[in-house]
Amino acid sequence: KELDVQLSIVNNATLQMFCPDIQPKSSYTISIAASDRVRDGFGQPLEASSMTFETQDLPDVFVEASDSPAYFADFQGDWTVIAGGHHNTFCKHGWGKTCETQPYELRAWPVTRDSLVRAVAQRFNSQHNQLTPMRETTLTAPDQADFQHMGIPASKLLVGPRGHGLFLRQVQRSKGYTTNGFVSVADFGVTLVATSSDKLVAWVTSFDDGRPVAAAEVTLFHVSNNYQATESDVTVVASGLTDASGVVRL
């Protein structure tokens, strides 16, 4: 079946093709017809050619527009995700028990110093929700296979005075089960190096100019239960401030 495509010239060496009808987990062939009117820099005409590619299967219901956890030097007006999929279905556990799923949801919580330990525990708890999400930071996946862009307002997430901050994101994949992770919006990065079995060096540098960040507080946590963690399972292993070179040894 021949598909309708839209072609646009990006520059002298790039032709962009847009095809809205491409489906997941399918194979497609792009064919280019020969033309004497199209010539390269050496005056040679365009020869006929073709290529075949395959599209991937539908990913998880929520796909972040950027990798997570990740650091961003700048954050746009909203945190964009791609959402879609038939979520109102039934799930079946490995032991044969069938349960009705809830609608797939993505939630996000701003993390403050007071809620940091609780957020770390929630990161390693896939069953019991220990945090109450803000209504404005909850997205429900549409009940359709077509994917669409959705966004959470950045102003609801970023709590720092400079528009930066840390937040926890959670995707509820089936009734009672979640996948959690941290996303940090900051203008600095952290490089960790293990110098021995019991020593860790953290180096904090600025994204803007690459210079070291002094007096940054670095805390190393240990979580004794990585399946159903609670606050009592989270302990501080070490903590310290970076020196003038942006380094702290833990």
PDB file of C-alpha atoms in Angstrom:
ATOM      1  CA  LYS A   1       0.000   0.000   0.000  1.00  0.00           C
ATOM      2  CA  GLU A   2       1.371   3.377  -0.996  1.00  0.00           C
ATOM      3  CA  LEU A   3       1.216   5.971   1.780  1.00  0.00           C
ATOM      4  CA  ASP A   4       0.771   9.705   1.465  1.00  0.00           C
ATOM      5  CA  VAL A   5       3.876  11.614   2.482  1.00  0.00           C
ATOM      6  CA  GLN A   6       4.762  15.268   2.837  1.00  0.00           C
ATOM      7  CA  LEU A   7       8.217  16.329   1.665  1.00  0.00           C
ATOM      8  CA  SER A   8      10.080  19.474   2.669  1.00  0.00           C
ATOM      9  CA  ILE A   9      13.597  20.677   1.920  1.00  0.00           C
ATOM     10  CA  VAL A  10      15.511  21.365   5.133  1.00  0.00           C
ATOM     11  CA  ASN A  11      18.745  22.390   3.400  1.00  0.00           C
ATOM     12  CA  ASN A  12      20.703  21.552   0.228  1.00  0.00           C
ATOM     13  CA  ALA A  13      21.579  18.093   1.584  1.00  0.00           C
ATOM     14  CA  THR A  14      18.475  17.193   3.598  1.00  0.00           C
ATOM     15  CA  LEU A  15      15.001  16.229   2.424  1.00  0.00           C
ATOM     16  CA  GLN A  16      12.527  15.702   5.245  1.00  0.00           C
ATOM     17  CA  MET A  17       9.650  13.273   4.875  1.00  0.00           C
ATOM     18  CA  PHE A  18       6.543  13.266   7.113  1.00  0.00           C
ATOM     19  CA  CYS A  19       4.092  10.375   7.010  1.00  0.00           C
ATOM     20  CA  PRO A  20       1.231  10.455   9.563  1.00  0.00           C
ATOM     21  CA  ASP A  21       0.003   6.936   8.699  1.00  0.00           C
ATOM     22  CA  ILE A  22       3.062   4.972   9.836  1.00  0.00           C
ATOM     23  CA  GLN A  23       2.090   2.249  12.311  1.00  0.00           C
ATOM     24  CA  PRO A  24       4.115   0.543  15.071  1.00  0.00           C
ATOM     25  CA  LYS A  25       5.745  -2.856  14.590  1.00  0.00           C
ATOM     26  CA  SER A  26       5.553  -2.616  10.796  1.00  0.00           C
ATOM     27  CA  SER A  27       7.938  -2.743   7.860  1.00  0.00           C
ATOM     28  CA  TYR A  28       8.152   0.029   5.244  1.00  0.00           C
ATOM     29  CA  THR A  29      10.117   0.620   2.060  1.00  0.00           C
ATOM     30  CA  ILE A  30      11.151   4.065   0.834  1.00  0.00           C
ATOM     31  CA  SER A  31      11.706   4.196  -2.933  1.00  0.00           C
ATOM     32  CA  ILE A  32      13.402   7.047  -4.777  1.00  0.00           C
ATOM     33  CA  ALA A  33      12.883   7.343  -8.526  1.00  0.00           C
ATOM     34  CA  ALA A  34      15.710   8.210 -10.886  1.00  0.00           C
ATOM     35  CA  SER A  35      15.776  11.746 -12.296  1.00  0.00           C
ATOM     36  CA  ASP A  36      17.991  13.526 -14.764  1.00  0.00           C
ATOM     37  CA  ARG A  37      16.778  16.862 -13.405  1.00  0.00           C
ATOM     38  CA  VAL A  38      18.320  16.224  -9.973  1.00  0.00           C
ATOM     39  CA  ARG A  39      22.104  16.249  -9.985  1.00  0.00           C
ATOM     40  CA  ASP A  40      24.765  16.234  -7.334  1.00  0.00           C
ATOM     41  CA  GLY A  41      27.712  18.574  -7.004  1.00  0.00           C
ATOM     42  CA  PHE A  42      29.639  16.609  -9.634  1.00  0.00           C
ATOM     43  CA  GLY A  43      26.814  16.846 -12.156  1.00  0.00           C
ATOM     44  CA  GLN A  44      25.801  13.201 -11.811  1.00  0.00           C
ATOM     45  CA  PRO A  45      22.033  12.462 -12.114  1.00  0.00           C
ATOM     46  CA  LEU A  46      20.008  10.959  -9.305  1.00  0.00           C
ATOM     47  CA  GLU A  47      19.845   7.162  -9.534  1.00  0.00           C
ATOM     48  CA  ALA A  48      16.937   5.004  -8.383  1.00  0.00           C
ATOM     49  CA  SER A  49      17.325   3.536  -4.924  1.00  0.00           C
ATOM     50  CA  SER A  50      15.303   2.103  -2.050  1.00  0.00           C
ATOM     51  CA  MET A  51      15.631   1.254   1.627  1.00  0.00           C
ATOM     52  CA  THR A  52      13.550  -0.735   4.107  1.00  0.00           C
ATOM     53  CA  PHE A  53      13.058   0.002   7.793  1.00  0.00           C
ATOM     54  CA  GLU A  54      10.951  -1.384  10.633  1.00  0.00           C
ATOM     55  CA  THR A  55       9.140   0.556  13.332  1.00  0.00           C
ATOM     56  CA  GLN A  56       9.212  -0.529  16.968  1.00  0.00           C
ATOM     57  CA  ASP A  57       6.257  -1.883  18.877  1.00  0.00           C
ATOM     58  CA  LEU A  58       4.232   0.506  21.026  1.00  0.00           C
ATOM     59  CA  PRO A  59       6.260   1.444  24.111  1.00  0.00           C
ATOM     60  CA  ASP A  60       4.915   1.997  27.613  1.00  0.00           C
ATOM     61  CA  VAL A  61       1.819   4.121  27.967  1.00  0.00           C
ATOM     62  CA  PHE A  62       3.871   7.114  29.053  1.00  0.00           C
ATOM     63  CA  VAL A  63       7.109   7.950  27.284  1.00  0.00           C
ATOM     64  CA  GLU A  64       9.093  10.935  28.450  1.00  0.00           C
ATOM     65  CA  ALA A  65      10.282  13.317  25.810  1.00  0.00           C
ATOM     66  CA  SER A  66      13.737  13.096  27.373  1.00  0.00           C
ATOM     67  CA  ASP A  67      15.563  10.470  29.367  1.00  0.00           C
ATOM     68  CA  SER A  68      14.837  10.139  33.064  1.00  0.00           C
ATOM     69  CA  PRO A  69      16.423  10.511  35.480  1.00  0.00           C
ATOM     70  CA  ALA A  70      18.118  13.430  33.751  1.00  0.00           C
ATOM     71  CA  TYR A  71      19.418  16.910  34.401  1.00  0.00           C
ATOM     72  CA  PHE A  72      18.270  19.911  32.438  1.00  0.00           C
ATOM     73  CA  ALA A  73      19.956  23.276  32.376  1.00  0.00           C
ATOM     74  CA  ASP A  74      16.664  24.754  31.260  1.00  0.00           C
ATOM     75  CA  PHE A  75      13.057  23.634  31.622  1.00  0.00           C
ATOM     76  CA  GLN A  76      10.307  24.613  29.229  1.00  0.00           C
ATOM     77  CA  GLY A  77       6.764  25.661  30.124  1.00  0.00           C
ATOM     78  CA  ASP A  78       5.738  22.101  30.768  1.00  0.00           C
ATOM     79  CA  TRP A  79       7.183  18.646  31.233  1.00  0.00           C
ATOM     80  CA  THR A  80       6.235  16.898  28.002  1.00  0.00           C
ATOM     81  CA  VAL A  81       5.363  13.214  27.739  1.00  0.00           C
ATOM     82  CA  ILE A  82       3.902  11.123  24.937  1.00  0.00           C
ATOM     83  CA  ALA A  83       0.853   9.136  26.033  1.00  0.00           C
ATOM     84  CA  GLY A  84      -1.417   6.580  24.441  1.00  0.00           C
ATOM     85  CA  GLY A  85      -2.596   2.995  24.492  1.00  0.00           C
ATOM     86  CA  HIS A  86      -5.696   1.052  25.481  1.00  0.00           C
ATOM     87  CA  HIS A  87      -5.371   1.190  29.249  1.00  0.00           C
ATOM     88  CA  ASN A  88      -8.848   0.009  30.279  1.00  0.00           C
ATOM     89  CA  THR A  89      -8.008  -3.685  30.039  1.00  0.00           C
ATOM     90  CA  PHE A  90      -7.422  -6.582  32.390  1.00  0.00           C
ATOM     91  CA  CYS A  91      -4.077  -7.736  33.674  1.00  0.00           C
ATOM     92  CA  LYS A  92      -3.122 -11.297  34.514  1.00  0.00           C
ATOM     93  CA  HIS A  93      -0.447 -12.086  37.094  1.00  0.00           C
ATOM     94  CA  GLY A  94       2.055 -14.881  36.628  1.00  0.00           C
ATOM     95  CA  TRP A  95       0.268 -17.047  39.173  1.00  0.00           C
ATOM     96  CA  GLY A  96      -2.982 -16.912  37.201  1.00  0.00           C
ATOM     97  CA  LYS A  97      -4.843 -14.282  39.198  1.00  0.00           C
ATOM     98  CA  THR A  98      -6.729 -11.802  37.050  1.00  0.00           C
ATOM     99  CA  CYS A  99      -7.361  -8.254  38.256  1.00  0.00           C
ATOM    100  CA  GLU A 100      -8.948  -5.195  36.706  1.00  0.00           C
ATOM    101  CA  THR A 101      -6.511  -2.409  36.019  1.00  0.00           C
ATOM    102  CA  GLN A 102      -6.938   1.238  36.831  1.00  0.00           C
ATOM    103  CA  PRO A 103      -6.386   3.821  34.092  1.00  0.00           C
ATOM    104  CA  TYR A 104      -2.689   4.334  33.460  1.00  0.00           C
ATOM    105  CA  GLU A 105      -1.573   7.511  35.182  1.00  0.00           C
ATOM    106  CA  LEU A 106       1.566   9.559  35.417  1.00  0.00           C
ATOM    107  CA  ARG A 107       2.043  11.612  38.555  1.00  0.00           C
ATOM    108  CA  ALA A 108       4.710  13.995  39.738  1.00  0.00           C
ATOM    109  CA  TRP A 109       5.579  15.464  43.128  1.00  0.00           C
ATOM    110  CA  PRO A 110       7.901  18.355  43.896  1.00  0.00           C
ATOM    111  CA  VAL A 111      10.517  17.135  46.386  1.00  0.00           C
ATOM    112  CA  THR A 112      11.570  19.474  49.178  1.00  0.00           C
ATOM    113  CA  ARG A 113      14.182  19.009  51.893  1.00  0.00           C
ATOM    114  CA  ASP A 114      11.448  17.985  54.339  1.00  0.00           C
ATOM    115  CA  SER A 115      10.050  15.311  51.989  1.00  0.00           C
ATOM    116  CA  LEU A 116      13.366  14.045  50.584  1.00  0.00           C
ATOM    117  CA  VAL A 117      13.635  10.878  52.719  1.00  0.00           C
ATOM    118  CA  ARG A 118       9.997   9.995  52.032  1.00  0.00           C
ATOM    119  CA  ALA A 119      10.560  10.539  48.310  1.00  0.00           C
ATOM    120  CA  VAL A 120      13.655   8.295  48.348  1.00  0.00           C
ATOM    121  CA  ALA A 121      11.587   5.569  50.014  1.00  0.00           C
ATOM    122  CA  GLN A 122       8.828   5.989  47.429  1.00  0.00           C
ATOM    123  CA  ARG A 123      11.396   5.667  44.634  1.00  0.00           C
ATOM    124  CA  PHE A 124      11.992   2.082  45.807  1.00  0.00           C
ATOM    125  CA  ASN A 125       8.385   1.170  46.535  1.00  0.00           C
ATOM    126  CA  SER A 126       6.362  -0.134  43.612  1.00  0.00           C
ATOM    127  CA  GLN A 127       3.206  -1.042  45.538  1.00  0.00           C
ATOM    128  CA  HIS A 128       2.294   1.369  48.323  1.00  0.00           C
ATOM    129  CA  ASN A 129       1.912   5.046  47.564  1.00  0.00           C
ATOM    130  CA  GLN A 130       3.290   7.124  50.440  1.00  0.00           C
ATOM    131  CA  LEU A 131       2.773  10.495  48.821  1.00  0.00           C
ATOM    132  CA  THR A 132      -0.349  12.447  47.910  1.00  0.00           C
ATOM    133  CA  PRO A 133      -0.035  13.764  44.354  1.00  0.00           C
ATOM    134  CA  MET A 134      -1.024  17.268  43.384  1.00  0.00           C
ATOM    135  CA  ARG A 135      -4.104  17.189  41.198  1.00  0.00           C
ATOM    136  CA  GLU A 136      -2.426  19.460  38.659  1.00  0.00           C
ATOM    137  CA  THR A 137       0.482  17.026  38.222  1.00  0.00           C
ATOM    138  CA  THR A 138      -1.539  13.920  37.315  1.00  0.00           C
ATOM    139  CA  LEU A 139      -2.024  12.811  33.700  1.00  0.00           C
ATOM    140  CA  THR A 140      -4.314   9.985  32.625  1.00  0.00           C
ATOM    141  CA  ALA A 141      -3.429   8.134  29.445  1.00  0.00           C
ATOM    142  CA  PRO A 142      -6.039   8.380  26.692  1.00  0.00           C
ATOM    143  CA  ASP A 143      -7.873   5.175  25.844  1.00  0.00           C
ATOM    144  CA  GLN A 144      -6.658   5.048  22.267  1.00  0.00           C
ATOM    145  CA  ALA A 145      -3.749   3.588  20.359  1.00  0.00           C
ATOM    146  CA  ASP A 146      -2.791   6.913  18.797  1.00  0.00           C
ATOM    147  CA  PHE A 147      -0.138   8.701  20.786  1.00  0.00           C
ATOM    148  CA  GLN A 148      -0.445  12.343  21.742  1.00  0.00           C
ATOM    149  CA  HIS A 149       1.629  14.921  23.568  1.00  0.00           C
ATOM    150  CA  MET A 150       0.635  15.767  27.122  1.00  0.00           C
ATOM    151  CA  GLY A 151       2.319  18.037  29.598  1.00  0.00           C
ATOM    152  CA  ILE A 152       2.544  18.910  33.281  1.00  0.00           C
ATOM    153  CA  PRO A 153       2.981  22.632  34.037  1.00  0.00           C
ATOM    154  CA  ALA A 154       6.556  23.257  35.115  1.00  0.00           C
ATOM    155  CA  SER A 155       5.408  25.874  37.631  1.00  0.00           C
ATOM    156  CA  LYS A 156       3.720  23.075  39.612  1.00  0.00           C
ATOM    157  CA  LEU A 157       6.958  21.105  39.852  1.00  0.00           C
ATOM    158  CA  LEU A 158       9.843  23.515  40.232  1.00  0.00           C
ATOM    159  CA  VAL A 159      10.088  24.698  43.816  1.00  0.00           C
ATOM    160  CA  GLY A 160      13.495  26.390  43.871  1.00  0.00           C
ATOM    161  CA  PRO A 161      13.847  30.182  43.796  1.00  0.00           C
ATOM    162  CA  ARG A 162      15.659  29.947  40.434  1.00  0.00           C
ATOM    163  CA  GLY A 163      13.060  27.752  38.793  1.00  0.00           C
ATOM    164  CA  HIS A 164      15.039  24.594  39.516  1.00  0.00           C
ATOM    165  CA  GLY A 165      14.186  21.612  41.638  1.00  0.00           C
ATOM    166  CA  LEU A 166      13.866  17.877  42.130  1.00  0.00           C
ATOM    167  CA  PHE A 167      10.681  15.936  41.589  1.00  0.00           C
ATOM    168  CA  LEU A 168       9.561  12.328  41.716  1.00  0.00           C
ATOM    169  CA  ARG A 169       7.664  10.880  38.772  1.00  0.00           C
ATOM    170  CA  GLN A 170       5.504   7.786  39.032  1.00  0.00           C
ATOM    171  CA  VAL A 171       3.803   5.731  36.319  1.00  0.00           C
ATOM    172  CA  GLN A 172       1.001   3.469  37.490  1.00  0.00           C
ATOM    173  CA  ARG A 173       1.074   0.530  35.101  1.00  0.00           C
ATOM    174  CA  SER A 174      -1.525  -1.705  36.726  1.00  0.00           C
ATOM    175  CA  LYS A 175      -3.701  -1.670  39.805  1.00  0.00           C
ATOM    176  CA  GLY A 176      -1.470  -1.107  42.814  1.00  0.00           C
ATOM    177  CA  TYR A 177       1.845  -1.361  40.934  1.00  0.00           C
ATOM    178  CA  THR A 178       3.968   1.610  39.927  1.00  0.00           C
ATOM    179  CA  THR A 179       7.319   2.534  38.428  1.00  0.00           C
ATOM    180  CA  ASN A 180       9.064   5.482  40.071  1.00  0.00           C
ATOM    181  CA  GLY A 181      12.050   7.674  39.300  1.00  0.00           C
ATOM    182  CA  PHE A 182      13.643  11.045  39.988  1.00  0.00           C
ATOM    183  CA  VAL A 183      14.005  13.935  37.567  1.00  0.00           C
ATOM    184  CA  SER A 184      16.216  16.874  38.477  1.00  0.00           C
ATOM    185  CA  VAL A 185      15.973  20.296  36.868  1.00  0.00           C
ATOM    186  CA  ALA A 186      19.213  22.075  37.667  1.00  0.00           C
ATOM    187  CA  ASP A 187      22.060  24.092  36.205  1.00  0.00           C
ATOM    188  CA  PHE A 188      24.721  21.757  37.631  1.00  0.00           C
ATOM    189  CA  GLY A 189      25.794  18.146  37.201  1.00  0.00           C
ATOM    190  CA  VAL A 190      27.273  15.591  39.596  1.00  0.00           C
ATOM    191  CA  THR A 191      30.065  13.169  38.681  1.00  0.00           C
ATOM    192  CA  LEU A 192      30.573  10.227  41.065  1.00  0.00           C
ATOM    193  CA  VAL A 193      33.787   8.184  41.273  1.00  0.00           C
ATOM    194  CA  ALA A 194      34.397   5.253  43.636  1.00  0.00           C
ATOM    195  CA  THR A 195      38.019   5.464  44.741  1.00  0.00           C
ATOM    196  CA  SER A 196      37.886   2.312  46.908  1.00  0.00           C
ATOM    197  CA  SER A 197      35.393  -0.063  48.436  1.00  0.00           C
ATOM    198  CA  ASP A 198      34.360   2.468  51.045  1.00  0.00           C
ATOM    199  CA  LYS A 199      35.160   5.849  49.480  1.00  0.00           C
ATOM    200  CA  LEU A 200      33.162   7.936  47.011  1.00  0.00           C
ATOM    201  CA  VAL A 201      34.171  11.230  45.403  1.00  0.00           C
ATOM    202  CA  ALA A 202      31.471  13.603  44.159  1.00  0.00           C
ATOM    203  CA  TRP A 203      32.398  16.435  41.789  1.00  0.00           C
ATOM    204  CA  VAL A 204      29.778  19.141  41.192  1.00  0.00           C
ATOM    205  CA  THR A 205      30.170  21.404  38.154  1.00  0.00           C
ATOM    206  CA  SER A 206      28.053  24.070  36.489  1.00  0.00           C
ATOM    207  CA  PHE A 207      26.316  23.360  33.182  1.00  0.00           C
ATOM    208  CA  ASP A 208      26.615  27.002  32.174  1.00  0.00           C
ATOM    209  CA  ASP A 209      30.392  27.338  32.199  1.00  0.00           C
ATOM    210  CA  GLY A 210      31.784  24.009  33.491  1.00  0.00           C
ATOM    211  CA  ARG A 211      33.216  25.619  36.605  1.00  0.00           C
ATOM    212  CA  PRO A 212      33.151  23.832  39.977  1.00  0.00           C
ATOM    213  CA  VAL A 213      30.269  24.533  42.354  1.00  0.00           C
ATOM    214  CA  ALA A 214      31.442  25.188  45.891  1.00  0.00           C
ATOM    215  CA  ALA A 215      29.407  24.665  49.091  1.00  0.00           C
ATOM    216  CA  ALA A 216      26.993  22.231  47.419  1.00  0.00           C
ATOM    217  CA  GLU A 217      25.528  19.745  49.892  1.00  0.00           C
ATOM    218  CA  VAL A 218      25.913  16.120  48.755  1.00  0.00           C
ATOM    219  CA  THR A 219      24.137  13.335  50.650  1.00  0.00           C
ATOM    220  CA  LEU A 220      24.517   9.598  50.110  1.00  0.00           C
ATOM    221  CA  PHE A 221      21.504   7.448  51.096  1.00  0.00           C
ATOM    222  CA  HIS A 222      21.236   3.709  51.677  1.00  0.00           C
ATOM    223  CA  VAL A 223      17.915   1.932  51.089  1.00  0.00           C
ATOM    224  CA  SER A 224      17.740  -1.473  52.807  1.00  0.00           C
ATOM    225  CA  ASN A 225      14.539  -2.538  51.024  1.00  0.00           C
ATOM    226  CA  ASN A 226      14.324  -1.856  47.297  1.00  0.00           C
ATOM    227  CA  TYR A 227      10.856  -3.350  46.786  1.00  0.00           C
ATOM    228  CA  GLN A 228       8.532  -1.987  49.490  1.00  0.00           C
ATOM    229  CA  ALA A 229      10.724   0.637  51.095  1.00  0.00           C
ATOM    230  CA  THR A 230       9.440   2.921  53.825  1.00  0.00           C
ATOM    231  CA  GLU A 231      11.106   5.888  55.505  1.00  0.00           C
ATOM    232  CA  SER A 232      12.589   3.587  58.161  1.00  0.00           C
ATOM    233  CA  ASP A 233      14.494   1.739  55.408  1.00  0.00           C
ATOM    234  CA  VAL A 234      16.293   4.923  54.315  1.00  0.00           C
ATOM    235  CA  THR A 235      19.447   5.943  56.175  1.00  0.00           C
ATOM    236  CA  VAL A 236      22.062   8.616  55.500  1.00  0.00           C
ATOM    237  CA  VAL A 237      25.433   6.993  54.851  1.00  0.00           C
ATOM    238  CA  ALA A 238      27.423  10.202  54.503  1.00  0.00           C
ATOM    239  CA  SER A 239      26.954  13.882  53.790  1.00  0.00           C
ATOM    240  CA  GLY A 240      29.240  16.820  53.124  1.00  0.00           C
ATOM    241  CA  LEU A 241      29.799  20.135  51.344  1.00  0.00           C
ATOM    242  CA  THR A 242      31.903  20.556  48.230  1.00  0.00           C
ATOM    243  CA  ASP A 243      35.136  22.529  48.515  1.00  0.00           C
ATOM    244  CA  ALA A 244      36.305  25.334  46.241  1.00  0.00           C
ATOM    245  CA  SER A 245      37.116  22.797  43.507  1.00  0.00           C
ATOM    246  CA  GLY A 246      33.565  21.381  43.670  1.00  0.00           C
ATOM    247  CA  VAL A 247      34.737  18.120  45.252  1.00  0.00           C
ATOM    248  CA  VAL A 248      33.543  16.318  48.365  1.00  0.00           C
ATOM    249  CA  ARG A 249      34.804  12.945  49.592  1.00  0.00           C
ATOM    250  CA  LEU A 250      32.288  10.663  51.249  1.00  0.00           C
TER     251      LEU A 250
END
